[in-house]
PDB file of C-alpha atoms in Angstrom:
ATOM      1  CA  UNK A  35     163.077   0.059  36.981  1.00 57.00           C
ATOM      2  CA  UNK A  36     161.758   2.447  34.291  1.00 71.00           C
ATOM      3  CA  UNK A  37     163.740   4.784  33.096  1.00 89.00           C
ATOM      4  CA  UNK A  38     164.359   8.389  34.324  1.00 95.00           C
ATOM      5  CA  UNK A  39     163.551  11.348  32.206  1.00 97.00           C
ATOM      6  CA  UNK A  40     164.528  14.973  33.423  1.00 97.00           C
ATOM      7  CA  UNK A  41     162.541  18.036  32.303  1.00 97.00           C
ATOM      8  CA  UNK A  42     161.400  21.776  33.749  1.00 97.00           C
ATOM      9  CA  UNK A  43     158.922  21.381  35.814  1.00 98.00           C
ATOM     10  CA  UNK A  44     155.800  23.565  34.299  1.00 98.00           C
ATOM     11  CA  UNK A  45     152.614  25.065  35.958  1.00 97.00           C
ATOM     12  CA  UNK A  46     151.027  22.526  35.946  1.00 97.00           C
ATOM     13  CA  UNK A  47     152.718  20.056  37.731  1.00 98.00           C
ATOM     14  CA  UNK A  48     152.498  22.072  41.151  1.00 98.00           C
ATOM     15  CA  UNK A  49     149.908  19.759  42.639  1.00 97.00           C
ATOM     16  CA  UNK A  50     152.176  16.539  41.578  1.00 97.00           C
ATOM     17  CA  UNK A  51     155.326  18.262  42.569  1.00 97.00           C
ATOM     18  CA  UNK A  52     153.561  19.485  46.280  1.00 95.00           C
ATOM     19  CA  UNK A  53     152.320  15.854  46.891  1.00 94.00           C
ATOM     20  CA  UNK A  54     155.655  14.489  45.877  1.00 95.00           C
ATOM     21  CA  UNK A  55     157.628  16.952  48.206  1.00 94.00           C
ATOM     22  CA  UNK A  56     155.489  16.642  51.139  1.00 90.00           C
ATOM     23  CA  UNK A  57     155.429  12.598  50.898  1.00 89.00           C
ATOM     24  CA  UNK A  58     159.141  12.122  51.015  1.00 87.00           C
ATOM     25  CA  UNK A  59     159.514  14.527  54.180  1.00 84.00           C
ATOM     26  CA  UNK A  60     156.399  14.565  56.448  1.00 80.00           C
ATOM     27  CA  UNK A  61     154.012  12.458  58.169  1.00 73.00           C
ATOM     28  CA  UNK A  62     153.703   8.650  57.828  1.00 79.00           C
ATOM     29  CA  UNK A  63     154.233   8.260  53.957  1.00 78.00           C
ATOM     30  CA  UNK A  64     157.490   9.300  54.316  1.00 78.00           C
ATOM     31  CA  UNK A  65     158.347   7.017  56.904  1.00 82.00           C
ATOM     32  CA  UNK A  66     158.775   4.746  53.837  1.00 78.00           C
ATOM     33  CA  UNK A  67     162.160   6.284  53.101  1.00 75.00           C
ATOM     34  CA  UNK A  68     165.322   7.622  54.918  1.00 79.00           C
ATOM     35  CA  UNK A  69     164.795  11.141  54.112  1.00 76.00           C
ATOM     36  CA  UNK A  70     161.680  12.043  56.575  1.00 79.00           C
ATOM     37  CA  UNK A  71     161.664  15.056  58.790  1.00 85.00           C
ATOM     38  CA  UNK A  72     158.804  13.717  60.578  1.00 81.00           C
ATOM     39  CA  UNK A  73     160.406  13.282  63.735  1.00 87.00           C
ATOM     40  CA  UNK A  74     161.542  17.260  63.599  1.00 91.00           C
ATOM     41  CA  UNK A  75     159.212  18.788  61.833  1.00 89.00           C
ATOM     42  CA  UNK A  76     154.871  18.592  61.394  1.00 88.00           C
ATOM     43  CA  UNK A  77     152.586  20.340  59.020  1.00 86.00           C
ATOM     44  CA  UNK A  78     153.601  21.152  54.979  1.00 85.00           C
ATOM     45  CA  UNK A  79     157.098  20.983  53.987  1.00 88.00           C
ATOM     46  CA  UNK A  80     155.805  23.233  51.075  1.00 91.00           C
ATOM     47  CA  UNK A  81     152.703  25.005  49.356  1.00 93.00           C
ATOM     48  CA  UNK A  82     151.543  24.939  46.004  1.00 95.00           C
ATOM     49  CA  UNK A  83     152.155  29.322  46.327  1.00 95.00           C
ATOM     50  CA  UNK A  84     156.003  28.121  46.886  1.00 94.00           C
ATOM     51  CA  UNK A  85     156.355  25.545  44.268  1.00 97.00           C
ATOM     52  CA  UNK A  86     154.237  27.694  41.768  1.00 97.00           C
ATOM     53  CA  UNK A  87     156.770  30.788  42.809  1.00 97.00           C
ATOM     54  CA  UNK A  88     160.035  28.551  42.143  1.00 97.00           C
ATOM     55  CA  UNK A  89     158.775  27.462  38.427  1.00 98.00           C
ATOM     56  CA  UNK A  90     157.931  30.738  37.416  1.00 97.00           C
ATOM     57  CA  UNK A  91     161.334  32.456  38.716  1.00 96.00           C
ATOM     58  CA  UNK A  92     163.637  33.896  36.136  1.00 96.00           C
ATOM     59  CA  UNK A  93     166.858  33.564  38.136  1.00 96.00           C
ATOM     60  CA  UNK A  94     165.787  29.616  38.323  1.00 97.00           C
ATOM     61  CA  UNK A  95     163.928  26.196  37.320  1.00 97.00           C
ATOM     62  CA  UNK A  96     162.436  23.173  39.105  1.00 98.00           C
ATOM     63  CA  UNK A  97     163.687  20.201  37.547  1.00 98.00           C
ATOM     64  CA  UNK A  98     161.599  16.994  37.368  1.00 98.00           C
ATOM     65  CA  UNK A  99     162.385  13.543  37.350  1.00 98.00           C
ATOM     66  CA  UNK A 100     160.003  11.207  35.668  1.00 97.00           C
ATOM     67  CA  UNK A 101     159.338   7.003  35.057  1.00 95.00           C
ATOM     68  CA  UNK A 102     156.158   6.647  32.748  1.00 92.00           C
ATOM     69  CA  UNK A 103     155.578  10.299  32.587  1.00 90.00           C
ATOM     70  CA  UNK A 104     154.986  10.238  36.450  1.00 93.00           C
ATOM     71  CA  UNK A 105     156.841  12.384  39.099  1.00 96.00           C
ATOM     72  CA  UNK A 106     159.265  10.198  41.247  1.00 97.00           C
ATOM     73  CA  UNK A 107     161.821  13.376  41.841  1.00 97.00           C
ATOM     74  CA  UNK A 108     162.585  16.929  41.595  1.00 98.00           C
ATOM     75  CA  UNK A 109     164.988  20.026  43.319  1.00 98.00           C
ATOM     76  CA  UNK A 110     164.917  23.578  42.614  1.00 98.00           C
ATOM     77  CA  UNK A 111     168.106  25.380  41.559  1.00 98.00           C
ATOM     78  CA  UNK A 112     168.563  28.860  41.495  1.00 98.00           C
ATOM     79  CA  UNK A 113     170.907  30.852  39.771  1.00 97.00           C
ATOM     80  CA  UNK A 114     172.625  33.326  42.856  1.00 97.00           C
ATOM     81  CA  UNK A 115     175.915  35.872  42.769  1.00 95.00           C
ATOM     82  CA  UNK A 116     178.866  33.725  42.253  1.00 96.00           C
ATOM     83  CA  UNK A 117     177.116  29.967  42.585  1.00 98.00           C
ATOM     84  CA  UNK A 118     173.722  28.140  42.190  1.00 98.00           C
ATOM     85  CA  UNK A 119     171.731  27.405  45.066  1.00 98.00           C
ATOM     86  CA  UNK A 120     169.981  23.683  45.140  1.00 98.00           C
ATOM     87  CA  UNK A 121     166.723  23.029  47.324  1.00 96.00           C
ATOM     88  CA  UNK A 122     163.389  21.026  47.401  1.00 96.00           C
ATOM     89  CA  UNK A 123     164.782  18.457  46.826  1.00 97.00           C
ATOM     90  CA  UNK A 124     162.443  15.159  47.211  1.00 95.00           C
ATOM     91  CA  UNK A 125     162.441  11.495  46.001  1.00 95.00           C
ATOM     92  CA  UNK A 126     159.131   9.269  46.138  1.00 94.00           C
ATOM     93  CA  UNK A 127     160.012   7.710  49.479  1.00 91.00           C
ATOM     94  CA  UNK A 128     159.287   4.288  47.642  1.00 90.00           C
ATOM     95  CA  UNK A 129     162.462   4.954  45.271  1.00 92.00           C
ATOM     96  CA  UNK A 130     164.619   6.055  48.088  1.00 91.00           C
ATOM     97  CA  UNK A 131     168.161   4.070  48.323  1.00 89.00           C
ATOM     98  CA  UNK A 132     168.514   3.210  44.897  1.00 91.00           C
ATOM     99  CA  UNK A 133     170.179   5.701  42.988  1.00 94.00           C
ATOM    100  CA  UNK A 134     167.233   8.068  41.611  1.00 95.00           C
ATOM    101  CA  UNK A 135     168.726  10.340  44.282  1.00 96.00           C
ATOM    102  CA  UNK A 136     172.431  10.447  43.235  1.00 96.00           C
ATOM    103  CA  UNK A 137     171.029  10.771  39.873  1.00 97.00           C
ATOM    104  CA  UNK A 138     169.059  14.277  40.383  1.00 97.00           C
ATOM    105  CA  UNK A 139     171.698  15.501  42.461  1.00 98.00           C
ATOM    106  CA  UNK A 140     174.283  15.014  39.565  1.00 97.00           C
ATOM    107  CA  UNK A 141     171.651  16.130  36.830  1.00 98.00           C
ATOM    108  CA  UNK A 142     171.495  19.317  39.059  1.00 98.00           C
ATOM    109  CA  UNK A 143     175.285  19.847  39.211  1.00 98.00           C
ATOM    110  CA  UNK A 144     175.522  19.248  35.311  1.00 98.00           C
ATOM    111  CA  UNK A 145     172.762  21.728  34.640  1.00 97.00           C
ATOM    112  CA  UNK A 146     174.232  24.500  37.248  1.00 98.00           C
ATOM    113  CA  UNK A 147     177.932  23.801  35.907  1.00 98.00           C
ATOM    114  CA  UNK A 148     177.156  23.835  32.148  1.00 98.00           C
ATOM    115  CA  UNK A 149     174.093  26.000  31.422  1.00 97.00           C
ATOM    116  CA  UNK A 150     174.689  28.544  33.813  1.00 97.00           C
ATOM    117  CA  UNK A 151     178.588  28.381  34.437  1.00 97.00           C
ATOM    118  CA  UNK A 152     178.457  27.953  38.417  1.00 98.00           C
ATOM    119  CA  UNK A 153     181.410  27.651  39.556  1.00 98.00           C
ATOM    120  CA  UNK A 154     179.872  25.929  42.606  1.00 98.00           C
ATOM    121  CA  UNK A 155     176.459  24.503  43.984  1.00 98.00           C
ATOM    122  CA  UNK A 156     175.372  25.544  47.348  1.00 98.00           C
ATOM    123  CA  UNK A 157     172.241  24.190  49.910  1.00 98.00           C
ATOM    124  CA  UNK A 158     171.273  23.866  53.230  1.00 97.00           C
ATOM    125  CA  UNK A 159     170.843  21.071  55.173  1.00 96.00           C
ATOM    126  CA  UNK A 160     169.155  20.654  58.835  1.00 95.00           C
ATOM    127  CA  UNK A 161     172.041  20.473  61.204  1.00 96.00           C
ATOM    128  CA  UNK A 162     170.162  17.585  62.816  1.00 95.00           C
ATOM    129  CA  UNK A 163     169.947  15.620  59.794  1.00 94.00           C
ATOM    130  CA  UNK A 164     173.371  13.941  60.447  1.00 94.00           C
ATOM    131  CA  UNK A 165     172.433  11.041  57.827  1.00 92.00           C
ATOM    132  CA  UNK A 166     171.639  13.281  55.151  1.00 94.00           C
ATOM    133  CA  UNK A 167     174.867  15.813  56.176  1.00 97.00           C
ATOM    134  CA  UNK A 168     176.743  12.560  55.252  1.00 96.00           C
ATOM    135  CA  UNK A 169     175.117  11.718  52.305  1.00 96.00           C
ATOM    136  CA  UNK A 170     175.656  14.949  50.754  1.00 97.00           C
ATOM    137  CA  UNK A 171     179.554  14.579  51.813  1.00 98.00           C
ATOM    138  CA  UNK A 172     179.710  11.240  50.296  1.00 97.00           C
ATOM    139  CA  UNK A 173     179.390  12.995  47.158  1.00 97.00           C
ATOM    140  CA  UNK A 174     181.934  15.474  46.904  1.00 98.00           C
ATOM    141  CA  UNK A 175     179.680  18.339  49.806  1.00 98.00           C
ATOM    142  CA  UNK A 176     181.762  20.278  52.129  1.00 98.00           C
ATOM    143  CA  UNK A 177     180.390  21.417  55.683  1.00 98.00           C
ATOM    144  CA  UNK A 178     181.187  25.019  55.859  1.00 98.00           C
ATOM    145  CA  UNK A 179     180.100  25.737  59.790  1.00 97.00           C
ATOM    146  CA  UNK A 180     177.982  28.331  58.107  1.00 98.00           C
ATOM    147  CA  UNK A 181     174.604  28.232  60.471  1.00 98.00           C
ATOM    148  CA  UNK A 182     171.364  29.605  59.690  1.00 96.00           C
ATOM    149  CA  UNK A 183     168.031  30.015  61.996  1.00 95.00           C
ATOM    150  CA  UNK A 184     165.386  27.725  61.019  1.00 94.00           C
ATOM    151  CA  UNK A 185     162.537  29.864  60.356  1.00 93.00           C
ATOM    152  CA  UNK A 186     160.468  29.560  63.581  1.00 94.00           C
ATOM    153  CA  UNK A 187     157.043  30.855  63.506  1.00 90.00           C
ATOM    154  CA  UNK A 188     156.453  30.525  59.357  1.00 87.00           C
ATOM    155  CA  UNK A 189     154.086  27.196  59.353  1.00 86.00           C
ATOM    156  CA  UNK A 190     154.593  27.894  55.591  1.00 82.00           C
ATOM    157  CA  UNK A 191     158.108  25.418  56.384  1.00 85.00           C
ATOM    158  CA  UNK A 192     156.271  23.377  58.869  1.00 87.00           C
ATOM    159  CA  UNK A 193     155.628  23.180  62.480  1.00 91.00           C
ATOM    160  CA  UNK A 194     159.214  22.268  64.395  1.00 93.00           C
ATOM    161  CA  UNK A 195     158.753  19.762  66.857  1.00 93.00           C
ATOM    162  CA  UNK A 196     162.323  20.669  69.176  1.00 94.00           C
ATOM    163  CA  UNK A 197     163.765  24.256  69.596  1.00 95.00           C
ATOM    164  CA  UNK A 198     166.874  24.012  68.082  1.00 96.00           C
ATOM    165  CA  UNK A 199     166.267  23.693  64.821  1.00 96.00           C
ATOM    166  CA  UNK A 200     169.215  25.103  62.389  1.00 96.00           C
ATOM    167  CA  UNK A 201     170.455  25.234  58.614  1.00 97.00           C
ATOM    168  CA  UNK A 202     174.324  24.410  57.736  1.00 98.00           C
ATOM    169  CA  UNK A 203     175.622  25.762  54.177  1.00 98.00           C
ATOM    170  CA  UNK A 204     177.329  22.743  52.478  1.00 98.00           C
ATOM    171  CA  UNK A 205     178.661  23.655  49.224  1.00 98.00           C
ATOM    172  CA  UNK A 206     180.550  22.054  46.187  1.00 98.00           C
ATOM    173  CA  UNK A 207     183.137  23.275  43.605  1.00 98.00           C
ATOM    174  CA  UNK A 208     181.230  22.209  40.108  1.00 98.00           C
ATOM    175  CA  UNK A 209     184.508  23.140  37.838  1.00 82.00           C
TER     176      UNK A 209
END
């Protein structure tokens, strides 16, 4: 395996970074790993409008994973009132289950933790994502019961494919 390189994502690696978040959640190329939503959700999991908007936000970054100078994974963090917030995050579905994972998660808590002083790191999961709920916990993520709607009727997040669709908070002390 090569190895990893992190960086902040730049402008121009929104077409890279859409392909790479759409492939590891929707339709049949993400099949190839555990993290597909394919059986919730159809259509985009982003936009290039999105990805472009979380690069260029003050308040955050998108950071990129690299082997060979090619995207293999990347999250968004955001700086928010009292924590960081962690999202879009993807892994090449080919490089699922070996570590790259674990690896941007904890370059994400690092970064939060010593750059911006969070005291914590916060996300949402799909409720229905049980597997992924436990992965997170594995690694030090507490359920909080907090639920949020799933944004029904914005095809900008997809198109759901059951009605009860929902967000929990899990969140993470960084100190």
């Amino acid at each position: 395996m090569q190895p990893i390189t992190f960086r902040r994502a730049a402008a121009g690696d929104v077409p890279a970074l859409v392909g790479l978040v759409q492939s590891a959640y929707r339709g049949e190329s993400s099949r190839a790993g555990w993290t597909t939503e394919a059986d919730l959700l159809d259509g985009q999991r982003t936009d290039p409008e999105m990805v472009a908007g979380a690069i260029a936000d003050s308040a955050g970054l998108v950071l990129l994973a690299e082997a060979d100078g090619a995207p293999v994974a990347c999250c968004q963090l955001e700086r928010r009132d009292g924590y960081a917030y962690f999202g879009m995050f993807a892994v090449d579905p080919v490089r699922q289950g070996g570590g790259l994972g674990a690896s941007v998660l904890a370059e994400a808590e690092r970064h939060a933790r010593d750059a911006w002083g969070a005291p914590e790191l916060r996300m949402t999961v799909i409720v229905q994502r049980e597997d992924l709920i436990a992965w997170y916990v594995r690694r030090g993520y507490a359920r909080t019961g907090e639920i949020s709607p799933f944004p029904y009727g914005d095809e900008r997040f997809g198109r759901p494919r059951r009605p009860d669709l929902a967000f929990e908070t899990l969140t993470k002390p960084l100190a």
